[in-house]
């Protein structure tokens, strides 16, 4: 039986480990987070993702998945640890380095090490170099050299979308970039066994770059939409309607403006490109800056409107990092809430059906509370739609008639840009 050691049981590693166990692999999940390990072994996923809990329970029931706080010998090692940036927007590879150090003692001739974490170009070579230094008794591959090393090293960047991870884990095409052709083929054999999408093989540097430009491409396109929203605000055009009409062109596909770009991926990865080519990556850097500025812009719009009221109450609909997920990591909407509270003089009501409690940094703050949609509407002067959760699409918007509305989501925009007889226009601030 093929054994797989998944290093890092977070947003990528846990679904991957559970999926592989359910496909018949013997899987050891390794994580330094003891609480996560305990929770997984007790049968409980430590974060929410549709169907993950079910898949995890099924995997544990087969007896083929076990979480532990040390690695184990295996045919395959999949490294799925965070790659954030540190000061100066420089890639922080310390988790990958620690993962290499942790697995090195468990390598045996024939093992394959696969880096799934989104990483700057050159990282797979760094992994091979670090493993070689830790295990001089084994042979490791050199970039694009021929010859059979005992250990194979490859990059296979994760591509799954939070909120739709499990279907995408199986169905998405994958890019595999080995240190050598043999490394690619050894990695390919693993993914072929559970991926129904195509598997494209290239070298590791290209695979690393491909992943970075996927996310940078999305970032640049979202920045374009966000810039349009700010322009439209100035010139008095409904950005949602304008984008909808522009997208009727056969070769135009503009994304949706929002409160900014959150999560741990798109707001981070483009900086890895900027870091490796600071002079050349002008558009990519600018897109990051445009998207990072958007929450600040919305905060100031809310603040300007709050001036109209003596003791303003602002309700914020949606605080997660994007629609229909419960994840608050790097949420631009949560940043807006935090900025309002830090500014003071404003009471904030947060309404988010996917959030059970506000994060600890808000506890003890008397000016913020988590409320239901009716309370948020009734008790506020200003309503800010920040995240377009599907639950909000069912709101009766004509009940917001007497509110001042800041809509950063397009929820209140009519599909045809017209106000029909069943939908009297509230005092909507354009976005
Ligand atoms: N957003 C907009 N407008 C849009 C689309 C998104 O403002 O039209 C915002 C979202 O609200 C969110 C942010 O962008 O704040 C990112 O959301 P997302 O759904 O675009 O992407 P992520 O970060 O959840 O996942 C991305 C995916 N990458 C691409 O689609 C190219 C996913 O496939 C990757 O696996 C993931 O990054 C990752 O881990 O790298």
Coordinates of C-alpha atoms and ligand atoms in Angstrom, one line a residue:
X1 CA 0.0 0.0 0.0
X2 CA 1.3 3.5 -0.9
X3 CA 1.9 5.6 2.1
X4 CA 1.7 9.4 2.2
X5 CA 2.8 11.8 4.9
X6 CA 1.0 15.1 4.6
X7 CA 3.0 17.9 6.3
X8 CA 0.6 20.6 7.5
X9 CA -3.0 19.9 8.2
X10 CA -4.5 23.2 7.5
X11 CA -6.8 24.5 4.7
X12 CA -5.0 22.5 2.0
X13 CA -3.3 19.6 3.9
X14 CA -6.4 18.4 5.8
X15 CA -8.7 18.1 2.7
X16 CA -5.8 16.5 0.8
X17 CA -5.0 14.0 3.6
X18 CA -8.7 13.0 4.0
X19 CA -9.2 12.7 0.2
X20 CA -6.2 10.5 -0.2
X21 CA -7.2 8.2 2.7
X22 CA -10.6 7.9 1.2
X23 CA -8.9 6.8 -2.0
X24 CA -7.1 4.0 -0.4
X25 CA -3.7 5.5 0.6
X26 CA -2.3 5.0 4.0
X27 CA -2.1 8.6 5.2
X28 CA -0.2 10.1 8.2
X29 CA -1.0 13.7 8.7
X30 CA 1.7 15.7 10.6
X31 CA 1.2 19.1 12.1
X32 CA 3.0 21.1 14.8
X33 CA -0.4 22.4 16.1
X34 CA -1.3 19.9 18.8
X35 CA -4.9 21.2 19.1
X36 CA -5.5 20.6 15.4
X37 CA -4.0 17.1 15.7
X38 CA -6.2 16.2 18.7
X39 CA -9.3 17.6 17.0
X40 CA -8.7 15.7 13.8
X41 CA -8.1 12.4 15.7
X42 CA -11.3 13.1 17.6
X43 CA -13.0 13.2 14.3
X44 CA -13.6 17.0 14.1
X45 CA -12.2 19.2 11.4
X46 CA -10.7 22.3 12.9
X47 CA -12.1 24.7 10.3
X48 CA -15.3 24.7 8.1
X49 CA -15.3 23.7 4.5
X50 CA -18.4 22.2 2.8
X51 CA -18.4 18.4 3.1
X52 CA -15.0 18.3 4.8
X53 CA -16.4 17.0 8.0
X54 CA -18.1 14.1 6.2
X55 CA -15.0 13.3 4.3
X56 CA -12.8 13.4 7.4
X57 CA -15.2 11.1 9.3
X58 CA -15.2 8.6 6.4
X59 CA -11.4 8.7 6.2
X60 CA -11.0 8.1 9.9
X61 CA -13.5 5.3 9.8
X62 CA -11.4 3.4 7.3
X63 CA -8.5 3.6 9.7
X64 CA -6.2 4.9 6.9
X65 CA -5.8 8.4 8.3
X66 CA -4.0 9.3 11.5
X67 CA -2.9 12.8 12.6
X68 CA 0.2 13.1 14.7
X69 CA 2.8 15.7 15.8
X70 CA 5.7 14.1 14.2
X71 CA 6.2 12.8 10.6
X72 CA 6.5 9.2 9.7
X73 CA 8.3 7.2 7.0
X74 CA 6.4 7.3 3.7
X75 CA 6.6 6.9 -0.1
X76 CA 5.3 10.4 -0.6
X77 CA 5.7 13.6 1.5
X78 CA 3.4 16.4 0.7
X79 CA 4.4 19.8 2.1
X80 CA 1.3 22.0 2.6
X81 CA 2.4 24.6 5.1
X82 CA 1.8 28.4 5.0
X83 CA 4.1 30.7 3.0
X84 CA 3.2 34.2 4.2
X85 CA 5.3 37.3 3.8
X86 CA 7.2 39.1 6.4
X87 CA 8.3 42.8 6.8
X88 CA 9.0 44.4 3.5
X89 CA 6.6 42.0 1.7
X90 CA 9.4 39.4 1.5
X91 CA 8.4 35.7 1.3
X92 CA 8.6 33.9 4.6
X93 CA 9.8 30.4 3.8
X94 CA 10.5 29.4 7.5
X95 CA 7.5 27.0 7.6
X96 CA 8.7 25.2 4.5
X97 CA 12.3 25.1 5.9
X98 CA 11.0 23.6 9.1
X99 CA 8.9 21.1 7.2
X100 CA 12.1 20.0 5.3
X101 CA 14.0 19.6 8.6
X102 CA 11.2 17.6 10.1
X103 CA 10.8 15.1 7.2
X104 CA 14.5 14.7 6.4
X105 CA 15.1 12.0 9.0
X106 CA 12.2 10.0 7.7
X107 CA 13.3 9.9 4.0
X108 CA 14.2 6.5 2.5
X109 CA 15.5 5.7 -1.0
X110 CA 12.5 5.9 -3.2
X111 CA 10.7 8.6 -1.3
X112 CA 9.2 11.6 -3.2
X113 CA 8.8 15.0 -1.7
X114 CA 6.2 17.3 -3.2
X115 CA 5.9 21.0 -2.3
X116 CA 2.3 22.1 -2.6
X117 CA 2.6 25.4 -0.8
X118 CA 2.5 28.4 -3.1
X119 CA 6.2 29.4 -3.2
X120 CA 8.6 31.9 -4.9
X121 CA 10.5 30.7 -7.9
X122 CA 13.6 28.6 -6.7
X123 CA 11.8 27.1 -3.7
X124 CA 11.7 23.5 -4.9
X125 CA 15.5 23.7 -5.5
X126 CA 15.8 25.1 -2.0
X127 CA 13.8 22.1 -0.6
X128 CA 16.1 19.7 -2.5
X129 CA 19.2 21.5 -1.3
X130 CA 18.0 21.5 2.3
X131 CA 17.1 17.8 2.3
X132 CA 20.5 17.0 0.6
X133 CA 22.3 18.9 3.4
X134 CA 20.3 17.0 6.1
X135 CA 20.8 13.6 4.5
X136 CA 24.2 13.3 2.9
X137 CA 23.6 9.5 2.9
X138 CA 21.0 9.9 0.2
X139 CA 21.2 11.2 -3.4
X140 CA 18.9 14.2 -4.2
X141 CA 18.3 15.6 -7.7
X142 CA 19.9 18.7 -9.2
X143 CA 17.7 21.0 -11.3
X144 CA 17.2 19.6 -14.8
X145 CA 20.1 17.2 -14.5
X146 CA 19.6 13.7 -15.7
X147 CA 20.5 10.7 -13.5
X148 CA 18.5 8.9 -11.0
X149 CA 18.5 10.4 -7.5
X150 CA 17.2 8.2 -4.7
X151 CA 14.8 11.0 -3.6
X152 CA 12.5 12.8 -6.0
X153 CA 11.5 16.4 -5.4
X154 CA 8.7 18.2 -7.2
X155 CA 6.4 21.1 -7.0
X156 CA 2.6 20.6 -7.5
X157 CA 1.0 23.9 -6.4
X158 CA -2.5 23.6 -4.8
X159 CA -5.2 25.3 -6.8
X160 CA -8.4 24.6 -4.8
X161 CA -10.9 27.4 -4.1
X162 CA -12.0 27.9 -0.5
X163 CA -15.7 27.1 -0.4
X164 CA -15.4 24.6 -3.2
X165 CA -12.3 22.7 -2.2
X166 CA -13.3 19.1 -2.3
X167 CA -14.8 19.0 -5.8
X168 CA -11.8 21.1 -7.1
X169 CA -9.3 18.8 -5.4
X170 CA -10.4 16.0 -7.7
X171 CA -11.5 17.9 -10.8
X172 CA -9.0 20.7 -11.3
X173 CA -6.1 20.3 -13.8
X174 CA -2.8 20.2 -12.0
X175 CA 0.7 21.4 -12.9
X176 CA 3.6 19.3 -11.8
X177 CA 7.1 20.7 -12.0
X178 CA 9.9 18.2 -11.0
X179 CA 13.5 19.0 -10.3
X180 CA 14.1 16.5 -13.1
X181 CA 11.8 14.6 -15.6
X182 CA 12.0 11.5 -13.4
X183 CA 10.9 13.6 -10.3
X184 CA 7.9 14.9 -12.3
X185 CA 6.9 11.4 -13.3
X186 CA 7.1 10.1 -9.8
X187 CA 4.9 12.9 -8.5
X188 CA 2.5 12.4 -11.4
X189 CA 1.9 8.8 -10.5
X190 CA 0.5 10.0 -7.1
X191 CA -1.9 12.7 -8.5
X192 CA -3.0 10.5 -11.4
X193 CA -4.6 8.2 -8.8
X194 CA -7.2 10.7 -7.6
X195 CA -7.2 13.7 -10.0
X196 CA -9.7 13.6 -12.9
X197 CA -8.5 16.8 -14.4
X198 CA -5.4 16.9 -16.8
X199 CA -2.0 16.8 -15.3
X200 CA 0.5 19.0 -17.1
X201 CA 4.2 18.4 -16.5
X202 CA 6.9 21.0 -16.6
X203 CA 10.0 22.0 -14.7
X204 CA 9.8 23.2 -11.1
X205 CA 10.6 26.9 -11.8
X206 CA 7.9 27.1 -14.3
X207 CA 5.4 25.4 -12.0
X208 CA 6.2 27.8 -9.2
X209 CA 5.8 30.8 -11.5
X210 CA 2.5 29.5 -13.0
X211 CA 1.0 29.3 -9.6
X212 CA 2.1 32.8 -8.7
X213 CA 0.7 34.3 -12.0
X214 CA -2.6 32.5 -11.6
X215 CA -3.2 34.5 -8.4
X216 CA -1.6 37.7 -9.6
X217 CA -3.8 37.5 -12.7
X218 CA -6.9 37.4 -10.5
X219 CA -5.5 40.2 -8.3
X220 CA -4.9 42.5 -11.3
X221 CA -8.3 41.8 -12.6
X222 CA -10.0 42.5 -9.3
X223 CA -7.9 45.7 -9.0
X224 CA -9.3 46.8 -12.3
X225 CA -12.8 46.2 -11.1
X226 CA -12.1 48.0 -7.8
X227 CA -10.6 51.0 -9.6
X228 CA -13.7 51.2 -11.8
X229 CA -15.9 51.2 -8.6
X230 CA -14.0 54.2 -7.3
X231 CA -14.1 56.0 -10.6
X232 CA -17.9 55.3 -10.9
X233 CA -18.4 56.6 -7.4
X234 CA -16.8 59.9 -8.5
X235 CA -18.7 60.3 -11.8
X236 CA -22.1 59.0 -10.6
X237 CA -22.4 55.8 -12.6
X238 CA -23.6 52.4 -11.2
X239 CA -20.5 50.3 -11.5
X240 CA -22.4 47.0 -11.3
X241 CA -24.6 47.9 -14.2
X242 CA -21.7 49.3 -16.2
X243 CA -19.7 46.1 -15.7
X244 CA -22.7 43.9 -16.5
X245 CA -23.1 45.7 -19.8
X246 CA -19.4 45.8 -20.7
X247 CA -19.4 42.0 -20.1
X248 CA -21.9 41.6 -22.9
X249 CA -19.0 42.2 -25.2
X250 CA -17.7 38.8 -26.4
X251 CA -14.1 39.5 -25.4
X252 CA -14.7 41.4 -22.1
X253 CA -15.0 39.7 -18.7
X254 CA -14.6 42.2 -15.9
X255 CA -14.6 40.8 -12.3
X256 CA -16.7 42.2 -9.5
X257 CA -15.6 45.1 -7.3
X258 CA -15.8 44.5 -3.6
X259 CA -14.3 45.7 -0.3
X260 CA -10.8 44.6 -1.4
X261 CA -8.9 41.3 -1.6
X262 CA -8.7 39.1 1.5
X263 CA -7.6 35.6 2.4
X264 CA -4.1 34.2 2.6
X265 CA -3.5 33.7 -1.1
X266 CA -4.2 36.4 -3.6
X267 CA -3.3 39.3 -1.3
X268 CA 0.1 37.6 -0.6
X269 CA 1.4 35.7 -3.6
X270 CA 1.8 38.6 -6.1
X271 CA 4.3 40.1 -3.7
X272 CA 6.5 37.0 -4.4
X273 CA 6.7 38.1 -8.0
X274 CA 7.4 41.7 -7.0
X275 CA 10.1 40.5 -4.7
X276 CA 11.9 38.6 -7.4
X277 CA 11.6 41.3 -10.1
X278 CA 10.9 44.6 -8.3
X279 CA 11.7 46.9 -11.2
X280 CA 9.7 44.9 -13.7
X281 CA 6.6 44.0 -11.8
X282 CA 5.0 47.4 -11.9
X283 CA 1.4 46.5 -12.8
X284 CA 1.4 43.6 -10.3
X285 CA 2.6 45.9 -7.5
X286 CA 0.1 48.6 -8.4
X287 CA -2.8 46.0 -8.4
X288 CA -1.8 45.0 -4.9
X289 CA -1.8 48.7 -3.8
X290 CA -5.2 49.4 -5.4
X291 CA -6.8 46.4 -3.7
X292 CA -5.2 47.1 -0.4
X293 CA -6.5 50.6 -0.5
X294 CA -10.1 49.7 -1.1
X295 CA -11.1 48.9 2.5
X296 CA -9.7 52.3 3.5
X297 CA -11.7 54.0 0.8
X298 CA -15.0 52.3 2.0
X299 CA -14.2 53.2 5.6
X300 CA -13.9 56.9 4.6
X301 CA -17.2 56.8 2.7
X302 CA -19.0 55.4 5.7
X303 CA -17.4 57.9 7.9
X304 CA -18.4 60.8 5.7
X305 CA -22.0 59.6 5.9
X306 CA -21.8 59.0 9.6
X307 CA -21.3 62.8 10.0
X308 CA -25.0 63.3 9.1
X309 CA -26.0 61.6 12.4
X310 CA -25.5 62.6 16.0
X311 CA -24.8 59.1 17.4
X312 CA -24.4 57.1 14.3
X313 CA -25.1 53.4 14.2
X314 CA -23.6 51.5 11.3
X315 CA -24.6 48.0 10.4
X316 CA -22.1 45.9 8.5
X317 CA -23.6 43.1 6.5
X318 CA -20.8 40.5 6.0
X319 CA -17.4 40.4 7.6
X320 CA -15.8 37.3 6.2
X321 CA -13.0 37.5 3.5
X322 CA -15.4 36.6 0.7
X323 CA -18.9 35.6 0.0
X324 CA -20.3 32.3 1.3
X325 CA -17.3 31.3 3.4
X326 CA -16.9 31.6 7.1
X327 CA -13.2 32.5 7.0
X328 CA -12.2 35.8 8.6
X329 CA -8.5 35.6 7.7
X330 CA -7.3 38.9 6.2
X331 CA -10.8 40.0 5.7
X332 CA -11.0 43.5 4.2
X333 CA -14.6 43.9 5.6
X334 CA -13.4 43.1 9.1
X335 CA -10.7 45.7 8.6
X336 CA -13.4 48.2 7.9
X337 CA -15.2 47.3 11.1
X338 CA -12.0 47.6 13.1
X339 CA -11.2 51.0 11.6
X340 CA -14.7 52.3 12.5
X341 CA -14.2 51.1 16.1
X342 CA -10.7 52.6 16.3
X343 CA -12.0 55.9 14.9
X344 CA -14.7 55.9 17.6
X345 CA -18.0 57.8 17.9
X346 CA -19.7 55.1 15.9
X347 CA -21.6 52.0 17.1
X348 CA -21.2 49.0 14.8
X349 CA -23.7 46.2 14.4
X350 CA -22.2 43.2 12.6
X351 CA -24.5 40.8 10.8
X352 CA -23.0 37.7 9.3
X353 CA -24.8 34.4 9.1
X354 CA -21.5 32.5 8.7
X355 CA -19.8 34.0 11.8
X356 CA -20.7 32.6 15.2
X357 CA -18.5 34.9 17.2
X358 CA -16.3 38.0 16.5
X359 CA -12.6 37.4 16.8
X360 CA -10.9 37.9 20.2
X361 CA -9.6 41.4 19.2
X362 CA -13.2 42.6 19.4
X363 CA -14.1 41.1 22.7
X364 CA -14.7 43.6 25.4
X365 CA -15.4 46.4 22.9
X366 CA -18.7 47.9 23.9
X367 CA -19.3 49.6 20.5
X368 CA -19.6 46.4 18.5
X369 CA -22.1 43.5 18.6
X370 CA -23.0 40.6 16.4
X371 CA -26.7 40.8 15.6
X372 CA -29.3 39.2 13.2
X373 CA -30.3 40.9 10.0
X374 CA -33.6 42.4 11.3
X375 CA -31.9 44.0 14.3
X376 CA -29.1 45.3 12.1
X377 CA -31.6 46.9 9.8
X378 CA -33.9 48.3 12.5
X379 CA -31.3 49.7 14.8
X380 CA -28.9 51.3 12.3
X381 CA -28.7 54.7 10.5
X382 CA -26.3 53.5 7.9
X383 CA -26.3 50.1 6.3
X384 CA -23.0 48.9 4.7
X385 CA -23.2 45.8 2.5
X386 CA -19.7 44.4 2.6
X387 CA -19.9 40.8 1.6
X388 CA -22.5 39.3 -0.8
X389 CA -23.4 36.1 1.1
X390 CA -26.3 34.3 -0.6
X391 CA -28.4 34.8 2.6
X392 CA -28.3 38.5 1.9
X393 CA -29.6 38.1 -1.6
X394 CA -32.9 37.1 -0.1
X395 CA -33.2 40.3 2.0
X396 CA -36.2 42.5 1.3
X397 CA -34.4 45.5 0.1
X398 CA -37.4 47.8 0.1
X399 CA -37.3 47.5 3.9
X400 CA -34.0 49.5 3.8
X401 CA -35.8 52.5 2.2
X402 CA -35.2 54.8 5.1
X403 CA -31.5 53.9 5.6
X404 CA -28.4 55.4 4.1
X405 CA -26.9 52.5 2.2
X406 CA -23.3 51.9 1.2
X407 CA -23.3 48.9 -1.1
X408 CA -19.8 47.6 -1.8
X409 CA -21.2 44.3 -3.1
X410 CA -23.7 45.1 -5.8
X411 CA -26.4 43.4 -3.7
X412 CA -28.8 46.4 -4.1
X413 CA -28.1 46.9 -7.8
X414 CA -30.9 45.8 -10.0
X415 CA -29.9 43.4 -12.8
X416 CA -31.0 45.8 -15.5
X417 CA -29.8 48.9 -13.7
X418 CA -33.4 50.2 -13.6
X419 CA -35.5 50.6 -10.5
X420 CA -38.8 48.7 -11.1
X421 CA -42.1 49.3 -9.5
X422 CA -41.7 46.6 -6.9
X423 CA -38.3 48.1 -5.8
X424 CA -38.4 51.7 -4.7
X425 CA -34.9 53.1 -4.6
X426 CA -33.5 53.6 -1.1
X427 CA -31.0 56.4 -0.5
X428 CA -28.3 54.4 -2.0
X429 CA -24.8 55.7 -2.1
X430 CA -23.3 54.7 -5.5
X431 CA -20.5 52.2 -5.7
Ligands
LIG1 N1 -12.9 39.0 -5.1 C1 -13.4 40.2 -5.6 N2 -14.0 40.3 -6.8 C2 -14.1 39.1 -7.5 C3 -13.5 37.9 -7.1 C4 -12.9 37.9 -5.8 O1 -13.3 41.3 -4.9 O2 -14.7 39.2 -8.7 C5 -12.2 39.0 -3.7 C6 -12.9 38.1 -2.7 O3 -14.0 38.7 -2.1 C7 -11.8 37.8 -1.8 C8 -10.5 37.8 -2.7 O4 -10.9 38.5 -3.9 O5 -11.6 38.8 -0.8 C9 -10.0 36.4 -3.1 O6 -11.1 35.5 -3.4 P1 -11.1 34.5 -4.6 O7 -12.3 33.7 -4.5 O8 -10.7 35.1 -5.9 O9 -9.8 33.6 -4.3 P2 -9.2 32.8 -2.9 O10 -8.2 33.6 -2.3 O11 -10.3 32.3 -2.1 O12 -8.6 31.5 -3.7 C10 -7.6 31.7 -4.7 C11 -7.9 30.9 -5.9 N3 -7.1 31.4 -7.0 C12 -7.6 31.7 -8.2 O13 -8.8 31.7 -8.4 C13 -6.6 32.1 -9.3 C14 -7.7 29.4 -5.6 O14 -7.9 28.7 -6.8 C15 -6.3 29.2 -5.1 O15 -6.1 27.8 -4.8 C16 -6.1 30.0 -3.8 O16 -6.3 31.4 -4.2 C17 -4.7 29.8 -3.2 O17 -4.7 29.1 -2.2 O18 -3.8 30.2 -3.8

